[in-house]
Tab-separated table of C-alpha atoms and ligand atoms in Angstrom:
chain	number	residue	atom	x	y	z
A	793	MET	CA	-108.145	-33.258	25.745
A	794	GLU	CA	-111.327	-31.327	25.116
A	795	ARG	CA	-114.081	-31.591	22.512
A	796	THR	CA	-116.186	-28.950	20.810
A	797	ILE	CA	-118.823	-28.674	18.086
A	798	SER	CA	-118.264	-26.827	14.840
A	799	ILE	CA	-121.016	-26.136	12.329
A	800	ILE	CA	-120.092	-24.883	8.883
A	801	LYS	CA	-123.173	-22.806	8.052
A	802	PRO	CA	-125.169	-22.666	4.769
A	803	ASP	CA	-123.323	-19.603	3.374
A	804	ALA	CA	-119.988	-21.414	3.624
A	805	THR	CA	-121.219	-24.763	2.287
A	806	ALA	CA	-122.715	-22.845	-0.689
A	807	LYS	CA	-119.313	-21.249	-1.335
A	808	ASN	CA	-117.646	-24.661	-1.508
A	809	VAL	CA	-115.243	-23.937	1.343
A	810	ILE	CA	-115.962	-26.868	3.695
A	811	GLY	CA	-112.517	-28.305	2.973
A	812	LYS	CA	-110.746	-24.981	3.452
A	813	ILE	CA	-112.434	-24.455	6.824
A	814	LEU	CA	-111.723	-28.002	8.023
A	815	THR	CA	-108.077	-27.496	7.023
A	816	ARG	CA	-107.893	-24.485	9.373
A	817	PHE	CA	-108.944	-26.747	12.255
A	818	GLU	CA	-106.478	-29.469	11.302
A	819	ASP	CA	-103.609	-27.017	10.774
A	820	ALA	CA	-104.262	-25.621	14.262
A	821	GLY	CA	-103.900	-29.100	15.765
A	822	LEU	CA	-107.578	-29.974	16.207
A	823	LYS	CA	-108.609	-33.485	15.238
A	824	ILE	CA	-111.937	-34.106	13.489
A	825	VAL	CA	-113.358	-37.067	15.402
A	826	ALA	CA	-116.883	-37.034	13.906
A	827	GLY	CA	-118.587	-35.233	11.047
A	828	LYS	CA	-121.719	-35.135	8.896
A	829	LEU	CA	-123.198	-33.089	6.084
A	830	THR	CA	-126.872	-32.583	6.767
A	831	ARG	CA	-129.751	-30.160	6.450
A	832	LEU	CA	-131.302	-29.091	9.744
A	833	THR	CA	-135.055	-29.287	10.186
A	834	LYS	CA	-136.918	-26.284	11.654
A	835	GLU	CA	-137.376	-28.323	14.836
A	836	GLN	CA	-133.647	-29.093	15.145
A	837	ALA	CA	-132.609	-25.475	14.516
A	838	GLY	CA	-135.227	-24.194	16.964
A	839	ALA	CA	-134.109	-26.600	19.682
A	840	PHE	CA	-130.388	-26.047	19.056
A	841	TYR	CA	-130.734	-22.253	19.357
A	842	GLU	CA	-133.244	-22.415	22.236
A	843	VAL	CA	-130.885	-20.230	24.375
A	844	HIS	CA	-131.456	-17.372	21.914
A	845	LYS	CA	-135.256	-17.750	21.924
A	846	GLU	CA	-135.864	-14.302	23.408
A	847	ARG	CA	-133.399	-12.529	21.093
A	848	PRO	CA	-134.916	-10.506	18.216
A	849	PHE	CA	-132.971	-12.446	15.586
A	850	TYR	CA	-134.057	-15.938	16.748
A	851	GLY	CA	-136.586	-16.448	13.913
A	852	GLU	CA	-134.173	-15.199	11.280
A	853	LEU	CA	-131.378	-17.352	12.687
A	854	CYS	CA	-133.458	-20.556	12.637
A	855	GLU	CA	-134.724	-19.766	9.134
A	856	TYR	CA	-131.193	-19.164	7.942
A	857	MET	CA	-129.732	-22.324	9.494
A	858	THR	CA	-132.302	-24.441	7.622
A	859	SER	CA	-131.763	-22.671	4.276
A	860	GLY	CA	-129.101	-25.084	3.011
A	861	PRO	CA	-126.738	-27.874	3.996
A	862	VAL	CA	-124.479	-27.583	7.039
A	863	PHE	CA	-121.388	-29.582	7.962
A	864	ILE	CA	-121.346	-30.496	11.635
A	865	SER	CA	-118.183	-31.833	13.227
A	866	VAL	CA	-116.698	-32.684	16.585
A	867	LEU	CA	-113.198	-31.248	17.073
A	868	GLU	CA	-110.829	-32.613	19.679
A	869	GLY	CA	-107.632	-31.144	21.103
A	870	ASN	CA	-106.083	-29.078	23.879
A	871	ASP	CA	-108.413	-26.202	24.763
A	872	ALA	CA	-110.583	-27.128	21.771
A	873	VAL	CA	-113.457	-24.797	22.741
A	874	ALA	CA	-111.306	-21.668	23.051
A	875	LEU	CA	-109.060	-22.584	20.127
A	876	ASN	CA	-112.038	-23.066	17.804
A	877	ARG	CA	-113.513	-19.710	18.938
A	878	LYS	CA	-110.173	-18.044	18.216
A	879	LEU	CA	-109.986	-19.560	14.743
A	880	MET	CA	-113.602	-18.459	14.046
A	881	GLY	CA	-113.192	-14.776	14.951
A	882	ALA	CA	-115.856	-12.326	16.146
A	883	THR	CA	-119.577	-12.974	15.492
A	884	ASP	CA	-119.772	-9.991	13.124
A	885	PRO	CA	-117.306	-10.639	10.282
A	886	LYS	CA	-116.659	-6.882	10.042
A	887	GLN	CA	-115.220	-7.021	13.561
A	888	ALA	CA	-113.384	-10.326	13.057
A	889	GLU	CA	-109.613	-10.296	13.237
A	890	LYS	CA	-107.714	-10.718	9.976
A	891	GLY	CA	-106.950	-14.335	9.134
A	892	THR	CA	-109.909	-15.753	11.058
A	893	ILE	CA	-112.522	-17.954	9.362
A	894	ARG	CA	-115.244	-15.318	9.648
A	895	ALA	CA	-113.006	-12.525	8.339
A	896	ASP	CA	-112.067	-14.659	5.346
A	897	PHE	CA	-115.316	-16.463	4.500
A	898	ALA	CA	-118.343	-14.789	6.150
A	899	ASP	CA	-120.779	-12.333	4.565
A	900	SER	CA	-122.783	-10.856	7.450
A	901	ILE	CA	-123.636	-11.241	11.129
A	902	SER	CA	-126.269	-13.904	10.368
A	903	ALA	CA	-124.484	-15.591	7.451
A	904	ASN	CA	-121.250	-15.814	9.404
A	905	ALA	CA	-119.796	-19.090	8.096
A	906	VAL	CA	-119.386	-21.056	11.328
A	907	HIS	CA	-120.840	-21.892	14.710
A	908	GLY	CA	-118.639	-23.009	17.586
A	909	SER	CA	-119.600	-24.060	21.110
A	910	ASP	CA	-118.968	-21.185	23.535
A	911	SER	CA	-118.137	-23.226	26.664
A	912	LYS	CA	-117.130	-26.729	27.656
A	913	GLU	CA	-120.565	-27.282	29.163
A	914	ASN	CA	-122.356	-26.200	25.970
A	915	ALA	CA	-119.955	-28.283	23.877
A	916	GLU	CA	-121.023	-31.381	25.801
A	917	LYS	CA	-124.709	-30.520	25.306
A	918	GLU	CA	-124.212	-29.835	21.602
A	919	ILE	CA	-122.247	-33.071	21.058
A	920	LYS	CA	-125.069	-34.973	22.749
A	921	PHE	CA	-127.586	-33.156	20.530
A	922	PHE	CA	-125.936	-34.006	17.195
A	923	PHE	CA	-123.844	-37.094	17.982
A	924	PRO	CA	-125.571	-38.893	20.881
A	925	GLU	CA	-123.371	-41.935	20.240
A	926	LEU	CA	-120.295	-39.887	21.281
A	927	ALA	CA	-121.697	-38.384	24.481
A	928	GLN	CA	-119.737	-39.345	27.588
B	40	GDP	P1	-121.503	-16.740	18.206
B	40	GDP	O1	-121.294	-17.551	19.446
B	40	GDP	O2	-120.281	-15.929	17.810
B	40	GDP	O3	-121.996	-17.571	17.046
B	40	GDP	O4	-122.608	-15.638	18.516
B	40	GDP	P2	-123.962	-15.654	19.409
B	40	GDP	O5	-124.018	-16.884	20.272
B	40	GDP	O6	-124.064	-14.326	20.057
B	40	GDP	O7	-125.114	-15.718	18.321
B	40	GDP	C1	-125.454	-16.926	17.660
B	40	GDP	C2	-125.665	-16.671	16.198
B	40	GDP	O8	-126.783	-15.811	16.039
B	40	GDP	C3	-124.510	-15.914	15.506
B	40	GDP	O9	-123.474	-16.760	15.053
B	40	GDP	C4	-125.221	-15.250	14.355
B	40	GDP	O10	-125.404	-16.151	13.255
B	40	GDP	C5	-126.582	-14.926	14.947
B	40	GDP	N1	-126.620	-13.534	15.435
B	40	GDP	C6	-126.008	-13.011	16.533
B	40	GDP	N2	-126.256	-11.706	16.677
B	40	GDP	C7	-127.065	-11.380	15.613
B	40	GDP	C8	-127.700	-10.170	15.197
B	40	GDP	O11	-127.574	-9.117	15.830
B	40	GDP	N3	-128.467	-10.254	14.074
B	40	GDP	C9	-128.640	-11.405	13.369
B	40	GDP	N4	-129.402	-11.405	12.271
B	40	GDP	N5	-128.059	-12.556	13.737
B	40	GDP	C10	-127.287	-12.557	14.838
């Protein structure tokens, strides 16, 4: 069993598709073991995306992630990290495979509907960041 973090981003919460996105996870066999609807502070977004600090879109990304509510959840299942990434599709929705969350719900490379941890190690860090009570 593996755990990963999913964040449903402000564009998707604004479109009222939290339920539809969570259903994709459940239908794929992932179990939602924790979840919260929240609005990130500038400090939280900045710290969460620290790895991208040197990238040109860092400011825009942090601004965007604080622009509305987000739904953060912990997903559990076999190969949860890779499975969630597969369900999400490519970062740029234009490149995302048909039937993926980003192909179906995302608007642009920054407003791209979902975040998902990109490795087991980062999943553990991200779970600790948002749900310290769950960290192993
Ligand atoms: P992910 O793992 O597929 O989410 O992609 P990355 O880790 O590469 O990037 C993190 C997030 O930064 C993405 O989900 C996008 O929201 C944003 N991002 C990535 N590349 C770009 C870009 O070229 N321009 C802008 N504006 N945002 C980007």
